[in-house]
């Protein structure tokens, strides 16, 4: 049975989502967007509309837990975590001894929320998508960490795009699913003060055979793509999954 476009009524009433239909049919894929620490759904709803992807429903999901201390926004972690900033430089105005808010956290609640309520109960059971071949998760920062954690511990997905996120340090080796692990992985980050270290990339490569890193020159820290050139590697990665035949015809695969 062909998958169908999700509606808001398909999701639990507590789940804040936006749904952008595909730019062209047939509907064959579901792309899920997960925001970063302290953010909300609105920027990722706008991103979904700008992407205008063929053959893919794009669903932005808001994290279920509000930030504490009236900080605004939402987060995916079981709790808020502070740690030392490993990218702080002596030339920085920040004191190296200062604790900073970290996206790294335990994601037990996020696993249950994304895996059970979003993926299994809604995207698969109600809408008919196949996890291993038709579901892509694109997360930013803490959202990217959740996406990698889901692909590592719960099920193979068609692909994961993690912008500025790595495998959470709380993801236990015993929880990682057994091979084969077929998810295609793309991890992006900057080249200045990036938290996507060589060791974190190697950890991902040990889990997934198809793991690509994109390092943006002249980008400070690990930001979302800021222009067409920076978005291009992500779009190529996506379109090779969504419309491979069309790309082959154009010699772009």
Coordinates of C-alpha atoms in Angstrom, one line a residue:
X1 CA 0.0 0.0 0.0
X2 CA 1.3 3.4 -0.9
X3 CA 1.9 5.8 2.0
X4 CA -0.4 8.7 2.5
X5 CA 0.1 12.3 3.6
X6 CA -0.1 12.6 7.4
X7 CA -2.5 15.0 9.0
X8 CA -2.3 16.7 12.4
X9 CA -5.1 14.5 13.6
X10 CA -2.9 11.4 13.1
X11 CA -0.5 12.6 15.9
X12 CA -1.2 12.7 19.6
X13 CA -3.0 15.9 20.7
X14 CA 0.1 16.9 22.7
X15 CA 2.4 16.7 19.7
X16 CA 3.1 20.1 18.0
X17 CA 3.7 19.5 14.3
X18 CA 3.6 21.2 11.0
X19 CA 3.1 19.2 7.7
X20 CA 4.3 20.4 4.3
X21 CA 3.1 18.3 1.4
X22 CA 5.4 17.2 -1.4
X23 CA 6.1 19.5 -4.3
X24 CA 5.4 16.7 -6.8
X25 CA 3.8 13.2 -6.6
X26 CA 4.0 10.3 -6.0
X27 CA 4.4 10.7 -2.3
X28 CA 7.1 8.2 -1.4
X29 CA 9.1 9.6 1.5
X30 CA 8.7 11.3 4.9
X31 CA 11.3 13.8 6.0
X32 CA 11.1 14.7 9.7
X33 CA 12.7 18.0 11.0
X34 CA 13.9 18.2 14.6
X35 CA 15.0 21.6 16.0
X36 CA 17.8 22.4 18.3
X37 CA 18.1 23.2 22.0
X38 CA 15.9 26.1 23.1
X39 CA 14.2 26.5 19.7
X40 CA 10.6 26.2 18.5
X41 CA 8.9 24.7 15.5
X42 CA 8.4 27.9 13.5
X43 CA 11.8 28.2 11.8
X44 CA 11.7 24.6 10.7
X45 CA 8.2 24.9 9.3
X46 CA 9.5 27.8 7.2
X47 CA 12.5 25.6 6.2
X48 CA 10.1 22.8 5.1
X49 CA 8.2 25.3 2.9
X50 CA 11.4 26.7 1.3
X51 CA 12.7 23.2 0.6
X52 CA 9.7 22.4 -1.6
X53 CA 10.9 18.8 -1.9
X54 CA 9.6 16.4 -4.5
X55 CA 7.9 13.2 -3.4
X56 CA 8.4 13.9 0.3
X57 CA 6.1 15.1 3.1
X58 CA 8.2 17.2 5.4
X59 CA 7.1 17.2 9.0
X60 CA 8.5 19.6 11.6
X61 CA 8.2 18.3 15.2
X62 CA 8.5 20.4 18.3
X63 CA 10.3 19.0 21.3
X64 CA 7.8 18.2 24.2
X65 CA 9.7 19.7 27.1
X66 CA 9.8 23.5 27.7
X67 CA 13.1 25.1 28.6
X68 CA 13.4 25.9 32.4
X69 CA 14.0 29.3 34.0
X70 CA 11.7 31.1 31.5
X71 CA 14.4 30.7 28.9
X72 CA 11.8 30.1 26.2
X73 CA 11.8 27.4 23.5
X74 CA 11.9 23.6 24.0
X75 CA 14.5 20.8 24.4
X76 CA 14.8 17.1 23.7
X77 CA 16.8 16.0 26.7
X78 CA 15.7 14.2 29.9
X79 CA 17.3 17.2 31.7
X80 CA 19.3 20.3 31.0
X81 CA 23.1 19.7 31.0
X82 CA 25.9 22.1 31.6
X83 CA 29.5 21.3 30.9
X84 CA 32.9 22.9 29.9
X85 CA 33.0 24.2 26.4
X86 CA 35.7 22.1 24.6
X87 CA 35.9 24.7 21.8
X88 CA 36.5 27.8 24.0
X89 CA 39.8 29.5 23.1
X90 CA 42.1 31.5 25.2
X91 CA 41.5 34.5 22.9
X92 CA 37.7 34.2 23.5
X93 CA 35.9 36.6 25.8
X94 CA 34.5 33.6 27.6
X95 CA 36.2 32.2 30.6
X96 CA 37.5 28.7 29.9
X97 CA 36.3 27.7 33.4
X98 CA 32.7 28.7 32.7
X99 CA 30.0 26.0 32.3
X100 CA 27.9 26.3 29.1
X101 CA 24.6 24.9 28.2
X102 CA 25.2 21.7 26.3
X103 CA 23.0 19.9 23.7
X104 CA 24.5 16.6 24.9
X105 CA 22.1 14.9 27.2
X106 CA 20.2 11.6 27.9
X107 CA 17.4 11.2 25.4
X108 CA 15.3 8.4 26.9
X109 CA 12.1 10.6 26.8
X110 CA 12.9 11.7 23.2
X111 CA 13.4 8.1 22.2
X112 CA 10.0 7.1 23.4
X113 CA 8.4 10.2 22.0
X114 CA 10.0 10.1 18.5
X115 CA 10.2 6.3 18.2
X116 CA 6.8 5.3 19.6
X117 CA 4.4 8.2 19.1
X118 CA 5.8 9.8 16.0
X119 CA 7.5 7.0 14.0
X120 CA 5.8 3.7 15.0
X121 CA 2.3 4.8 15.9
X122 CA 1.9 7.5 13.3
X123 CA 4.3 7.5 10.4
X124 CA 4.3 3.7 10.0
X125 CA 1.1 2.4 11.5
X126 CA -1.3 5.1 10.3
X127 CA 0.4 6.5 7.2
X128 CA 2.1 3.5 5.8
X129 CA 5.7 4.6 5.4
X130 CA 8.6 2.1 5.7
X131 CA 11.2 3.1 8.2
X132 CA 14.3 1.6 6.5
X133 CA 13.6 2.9 3.0
X134 CA 11.2 5.9 3.2
X135 CA 11.8 7.8 6.4
X136 CA 14.6 10.5 6.8
X137 CA 15.3 12.5 9.9
X138 CA 17.0 15.9 9.6
X139 CA 18.0 17.4 12.9
X140 CA 19.8 20.5 13.9
X141 CA 22.3 20.5 16.9
X142 CA 20.4 18.7 19.7
X143 CA 17.8 17.6 17.2
X144 CA 20.6 16.0 15.1
X145 CA 21.8 14.2 18.2
X146 CA 18.3 12.8 18.7
X147 CA 18.2 11.7 15.1
X148 CA 21.5 9.9 15.3
X149 CA 20.5 8.3 18.6
X150 CA 17.2 6.9 17.1
X151 CA 19.1 5.5 14.0
X152 CA 21.7 4.0 16.3
X153 CA 19.4 2.4 18.9
X154 CA 15.9 1.9 17.5
X155 CA 15.9 1.1 13.8
X156 CA 17.5 1.6 10.4
X157 CA 16.2 4.6 8.6
X158 CA 16.5 5.6 5.0
X159 CA 18.8 8.4 6.1
X160 CA 19.8 10.9 8.8
X161 CA 21.1 14.4 8.3
X162 CA 22.7 15.9 11.4
X163 CA 23.7 19.6 11.3
X164 CA 26.0 20.2 14.1
X165 CA 25.0 17.1 16.1
X166 CA 27.0 14.0 17.0
X167 CA 26.2 10.7 18.6
X168 CA 25.2 11.6 22.2
X169 CA 27.8 10.6 24.8
X170 CA 24.9 9.0 26.8
X171 CA 24.2 6.5 24.0
X172 CA 25.3 3.3 25.5
X173 CA 27.2 0.8 23.3
X174 CA 24.8 -2.0 24.6
X175 CA 21.9 -0.1 23.2
X176 CA 23.2 0.1 19.6
X177 CA 21.3 -2.1 17.2
X178 CA 23.2 -5.1 15.6
X179 CA 24.5 -4.9 12.0
X180 CA 23.6 -4.5 9.3
X181 CA 23.0 -0.8 9.8
X182 CA 21.9 0.6 6.5
X183 CA 21.0 4.2 7.3
X184 CA 22.8 6.8 5.1
X185 CA 24.3 9.4 7.4
X186 CA 25.3 13.0 6.6
X187 CA 26.9 15.1 9.4
X188 CA 27.7 18.8 8.8
X189 CA 29.7 21.4 10.7
X190 CA 31.9 24.4 10.5
X191 CA 35.7 24.6 10.4
X192 CA 36.2 27.0 13.3
X193 CA 35.2 26.1 16.9
X194 CA 33.3 23.1 15.5
X195 CA 32.2 20.5 18.1
X196 CA 32.1 17.8 15.3
X197 CA 35.6 16.5 16.2
X198 CA 37.5 13.8 14.3
X199 CA 36.8 11.4 17.1
X200 CA 33.0 12.0 16.9
X201 CA 33.1 11.4 13.2
X202 CA 35.1 8.2 13.7
X203 CA 32.5 7.0 16.2
X204 CA 29.8 7.5 13.6
X205 CA 31.8 5.7 10.9
X206 CA 32.2 2.7 13.2
X207 CA 28.4 2.3 13.3
X208 CA 27.4 3.3 9.8
X209 CA 29.2 2.3 6.6
X210 CA 27.6 5.1 4.7
X211 CA 28.7 8.1 6.7
X212 CA 29.6 11.4 5.1
X213 CA 30.9 14.6 6.7
X214 CA 30.6 18.0 5.2
X215 CA 32.8 20.7 6.7
X216 CA 31.9 24.3 5.7
X217 CA 34.9 26.6 5.2
X218 CA 34.7 29.9 7.0
X219 CA 31.8 28.9 9.2
X220 CA 32.3 29.6 12.8
X221 CA 30.8 27.0 15.0
X222 CA 28.2 24.5 13.7
X223 CA 25.3 26.4 12.1
X224 CA 22.5 25.7 9.7
X225 CA 23.4 26.4 6.1
X226 CA 23.2 30.1 5.5
X227 CA 23.0 30.3 1.7
X228 CA 22.5 28.2 -1.5
X229 CA 26.1 27.0 -1.6
X230 CA 26.0 25.7 1.9
X231 CA 22.7 24.1 1.4
X232 CA 23.8 22.4 -1.8
X233 CA 25.5 19.3 -0.2
X234 CA 22.5 18.6 1.9
X235 CA 20.1 18.9 -1.0
X236 CA 22.3 16.7 -3.2
X237 CA 22.3 14.1 -0.4
X238 CA 18.5 14.3 -0.1
X239 CA 17.7 14.3 -3.9
X240 CA 19.9 11.2 -4.4
X241 CA 17.5 9.4 -2.2
X242 CA 14.2 11.1 -3.3
X243 CA 14.7 11.2 -7.1
X244 CA 17.7 9.1 -8.0
X245 CA 16.4 8.2 -11.5
X246 CA 15.9 11.8 -12.5
X247 CA 19.4 12.8 -11.3
X248 CA 20.9 9.9 -13.3
X249 CA 19.1 11.1 -16.4
X250 CA 20.6 14.6 -15.9
X251 CA 24.1 13.2 -15.1
X252 CA 24.0 14.6 -11.6
X253 CA 24.0 11.5 -9.4

